[in-house]
mmCIF file of C-alpha atoms and ligand atoms in Angstrom:
data_model
loop_
_atom_site.group_PDB
_atom_site.id
_atom_site.type_symbol
_atom_site.label_atom_id
_atom_site.label_comp_id
_atom_site.label_asym_id
_atom_site.label_seq_id
_atom_site.Cartn_x
_atom_site.Cartn_y
_atom_site.Cartn_z
ATOM 1 C CA MET A 1 0.006 0.004 -0.003
ATOM 2 C CA ALA A 2 1.468 3.368 -1.018
ATOM 3 C CA GLU A 3 2.169 5.909 1.665
ATOM 4 C CA GLU A 4 -0.259 8.768 1.983
ATOM 5 C CA THR A 5 0.758 12.444 1.603
ATOM 6 C CA ILE A 6 -0.837 15.713 2.479
ATOM 7 C CA PHE A 7 -2.909 15.369 -0.699
ATOM 8 C CA SER A 8 -4.910 12.484 0.815
ATOM 9 C CA LYS A 9 -5.882 14.801 3.668
ATOM 10 C CA ILE A 10 -7.002 17.383 1.099
ATOM 11 C CA ILE A 11 -9.122 14.752 -0.691
ATOM 12 C CA ARG A 12 -10.749 13.792 2.631
ATOM 13 C CA LYS A 13 -11.154 17.517 3.525
ATOM 14 C CA GLU A 14 -9.148 16.967 6.758
ATOM 15 C CA ILE A 15 -7.073 20.043 5.894
ATOM 16 C CA PRO A 16 -8.321 23.121 4.037
ATOM 17 C CA ALA A 17 -7.815 23.536 0.301
ATOM 18 C CA ASP A 18 -9.641 25.373 -2.471
ATOM 19 C CA ILE A 19 -11.176 22.305 -4.053
ATOM 20 C CA ILE A 20 -12.787 23.200 -7.369
ATOM 21 C CA TYR A 21 -13.734 19.733 -8.673
ATOM 22 C CA LYS A 22 -14.204 16.226 -7.329
ATOM 23 C CA ASP A 23 -15.603 12.977 -8.738
ATOM 24 C CA ASP A 24 -15.216 9.270 -8.201
ATOM 25 C CA LEU A 25 -11.646 9.200 -9.688
ATOM 26 C CA VAL A 26 -9.981 12.576 -9.331
ATOM 27 C CA THR A 27 -9.908 15.776 -7.265
ATOM 28 C CA ALA A 28 -8.737 19.242 -8.341
ATOM 29 C CA PHE A 29 -7.716 22.132 -6.093
ATOM 30 C CA ARG A 30 -5.727 25.373 -6.357
ATOM 31 C CA ASP A 31 -1.986 25.182 -5.719
ATOM 32 C CA ILE A 32 -1.006 26.770 -2.459
ATOM 33 C CA ASN A 33 1.932 28.523 -4.127
ATOM 34 C CA PRO A 34 0.687 29.512 -7.583
ATOM 35 C CA GLN A 35 3.308 30.044 -10.303
ATOM 36 C CA ALA A 36 0.794 31.716 -12.694
ATOM 37 C CA PRO A 37 -2.652 33.359 -12.453
ATOM 38 C CA THR A 38 -4.203 29.910 -12.856
ATOM 39 C CA HIS A 39 -2.422 27.044 -11.116
ATOM 40 C CA ILE A 40 -4.483 24.039 -10.256
ATOM 41 C CA LEU A 41 -3.487 20.513 -9.250
ATOM 42 C CA ILE A 42 -5.513 17.561 -10.488
ATOM 43 C CA ILE A 43 -4.878 14.316 -8.690
ATOM 44 C CA PRO A 44 -6.178 10.758 -8.657
ATOM 45 C CA ASN A 45 -8.171 9.956 -5.502
ATOM 46 C CA LYS A 46 -6.158 6.768 -5.231
ATOM 47 C CA VAL A 47 -2.664 7.166 -3.801
ATOM 48 C CA ILE A 48 -0.254 6.578 -6.708
ATOM 49 C CA PRO A 49 3.166 7.997 -5.689
ATOM 50 C CA THR A 50 4.684 8.653 -9.120
ATOM 51 C CA VAL A 51 4.222 7.982 -12.822
ATOM 52 C CA ARG A 52 6.605 5.041 -12.251
ATOM 53 C CA ASP A 53 3.867 3.398 -10.226
ATOM 54 C CA VAL A 54 1.049 3.663 -12.726
ATOM 55 C CA THR A 55 -0.442 0.374 -13.885
ATOM 56 C CA ALA A 56 -3.109 -0.559 -16.444
ATOM 57 C CA ASP A 57 -5.667 -0.473 -13.653
ATOM 58 C CA ASP A 58 -5.092 3.246 -13.356
ATOM 59 C CA GLU A 59 -5.813 4.105 -16.988
ATOM 60 C CA ALA A 60 -9.317 5.401 -16.228
ATOM 61 C CA ALA A 61 -8.061 7.760 -13.586
ATOM 62 C CA MET A 62 -5.086 8.867 -15.668
ATOM 63 C CA GLY A 63 -7.346 9.605 -18.623
ATOM 64 C CA ARG A 64 -9.739 11.516 -16.302
ATOM 65 C CA LEU A 65 -6.904 13.813 -15.322
ATOM 66 C CA PHE A 66 -6.843 15.089 -18.898
ATOM 67 C CA THR A 67 -10.549 15.414 -19.451
ATOM 68 C CA VAL A 68 -10.947 17.255 -16.138
ATOM 69 C CA ALA A 69 -7.965 19.477 -16.962
ATOM 70 C CA ALA A 70 -9.545 20.479 -20.254
ATOM 71 C CA GLN A 71 -12.864 21.163 -18.561
ATOM 72 C CA ILE A 72 -11.295 23.253 -15.770
ATOM 73 C CA ALA A 73 -9.174 25.184 -18.298
ATOM 74 C CA ARG A 74 -12.415 26.179 -20.106
ATOM 75 C CA GLU A 75 -14.096 27.150 -16.809
ATOM 76 C CA GLU A 76 -11.072 29.173 -15.734
ATOM 77 C CA GLY A 77 -11.059 31.036 -19.039
ATOM 78 C CA VAL A 78 -7.535 29.958 -20.076
ATOM 79 C CA SER A 79 -8.433 27.385 -22.701
ATOM 80 C CA ASP A 80 -8.443 29.580 -25.836
ATOM 81 C CA ASP A 81 -5.073 31.269 -25.058
ATOM 82 C CA GLY A 82 -3.524 27.921 -24.077
ATOM 83 C CA TYR A 83 -1.969 26.525 -20.939
ATOM 84 C CA ARG A 84 0.506 23.931 -19.785
ATOM 85 C CA LEU A 85 -0.035 20.539 -18.108
ATOM 86 C CA ILE A 86 2.941 19.284 -16.100
ATOM 87 C CA VAL A 87 3.515 16.006 -14.277
ATOM 88 C CA ASN A 88 6.812 15.817 -12.421
ATOM 89 C CA CYS A 89 8.278 12.405 -11.654
ATOM 90 C CA GLY A 90 10.847 11.653 -8.987
ATOM 91 C CA ASP A 91 13.983 13.478 -7.911
ATOM 92 C CA HIS A 92 15.301 14.707 -11.273
ATOM 93 C CA GLY A 93 11.748 15.609 -12.310
ATOM 94 C CA GLY A 94 11.474 17.946 -9.303
ATOM 95 C CA GLN A 95 8.595 16.112 -7.691
ATOM 96 C CA GLU A 96 7.959 17.309 -4.133
ATOM 97 C CA VAL A 97 4.701 15.563 -3.212
ATOM 98 C CA TYR A 98 4.677 11.833 -3.867
ATOM 99 C CA HIS A 99 1.038 11.515 -4.897
ATOM 100 C CA ILE A 100 0.727 11.912 -8.684
ATOM 101 C CA HIS A 101 -0.557 15.299 -9.605
ATOM 102 C CA MET A 102 -1.066 17.143 -12.877
ATOM 103 C CA HIS A 103 -0.310 20.895 -12.715
ATOM 104 C CA LEU A 104 -2.626 23.020 -14.881
ATOM 105 C CA VAL A 105 -0.831 26.328 -15.327
ATOM 106 C CA GLY A 106 -2.064 29.240 -17.398
ATOM 107 C CA GLY A 107 -3.313 32.776 -17.516
ATOM 108 C CA ARG A 108 -0.070 34.217 -18.879
ATOM 109 C CA ARG A 109 2.428 33.479 -21.591
ATOM 110 C CA LEU A 110 4.557 30.735 -20.002
ATOM 111 C CA GLY A 111 7.667 30.934 -22.151
ATOM 112 C CA ARG A 112 10.053 28.105 -22.753
ATOM 113 C CA MET A 113 9.242 24.714 -21.235
ATOM 114 C CA LEU A 114 12.655 24.258 -19.563
ATOM 115 C CA PRO A 115 15.171 26.848 -18.347
ATOM 116 C CA GLN A 116 18.313 27.073 -20.360
ATOM 117 C CA THR A 117 21.244 25.422 -18.635
HETATM 118 P P1 5GP B 201 5.594 18.975 -7.403
HETATM 119 O O1 5GP B 201 6.870 19.778 -7.251
HETATM 120 O O2 5GP B 201 5.568 17.770 -6.498
HETATM 121 O O3 5GP B 201 5.290 18.654 -8.854
HETATM 122 O O4 5GP B 201 4.452 19.940 -6.950
HETATM 123 C C1 5GP B 201 3.852 19.978 -5.714
HETATM 124 C C2 5GP B 201 2.933 21.131 -5.676
HETATM 125 O O5 5GP B 201 2.056 20.987 -4.540
HETATM 126 C C3 5GP B 201 3.639 22.477 -5.507
HETATM 127 O O6 5GP B 201 3.293 23.327 -6.577
HETATM 128 C C4 5GP B 201 3.132 23.006 -4.173
HETATM 129 O O7 5GP B 201 2.959 24.389 -4.145
HETATM 130 C C5 5GP B 201 1.842 22.236 -3.988
HETATM 131 N N1 5GP B 201 1.475 22.015 -2.594
HETATM 132 C C6 5GP B 201 2.258 21.428 -1.647
HETATM 133 N N2 5GP B 201 1.644 21.357 -0.493
HETATM 134 C C7 5GP B 201 0.350 21.840 -0.696
HETATM 135 C C8 5GP B 201 -0.779 21.992 0.120
HETATM 136 O O8 5GP B 201 -0.806 21.677 1.322
HETATM 137 N N3 5GP B 201 -1.873 22.530 -0.455
HETATM 138 C C9 5GP B 201 -1.908 22.919 -1.777
HETATM 139 N N4 5GP B 201 -3.037 23.462 -2.253
HETATM 140 N N5 5GP B 201 -0.840 22.764 -2.593
HETATM 141 C C10 5GP B 201 0.289 22.231 -2.077
#
């Protein structure tokens, strides 16, 4: 059984978060430290630590992340101008919370995907 993170507490509403969407498979809430005017995290309700841990059983939830992201982007008014979806994986990927999450970031021109090194 994968270890829970703070995101499980958010799903169960044990700690406060600005939850904007929830269904049987995923939950979406505003990032506590937004990097752009719109910065929302969309997560599976099931604890899956990283993309490395995804199995075929998770395909419905993983697909739902995208359909919900597209729906929220429209509702947030960032869809037409475009936005970015980011899923960090592991240490080199810069992942801080080990419960898979898709960042939906938009509301401004985001520039290059990766900083120049
Ligand atoms: P990662 O670096 O793992 O891809 O992103 C983790 C994200 O979770 C960060 O953008 C961070 O601001 C956000 N985050 C961490 N703890 C909390 C929290 O308690 N509440 C909310 N809403 N966001 C959080």
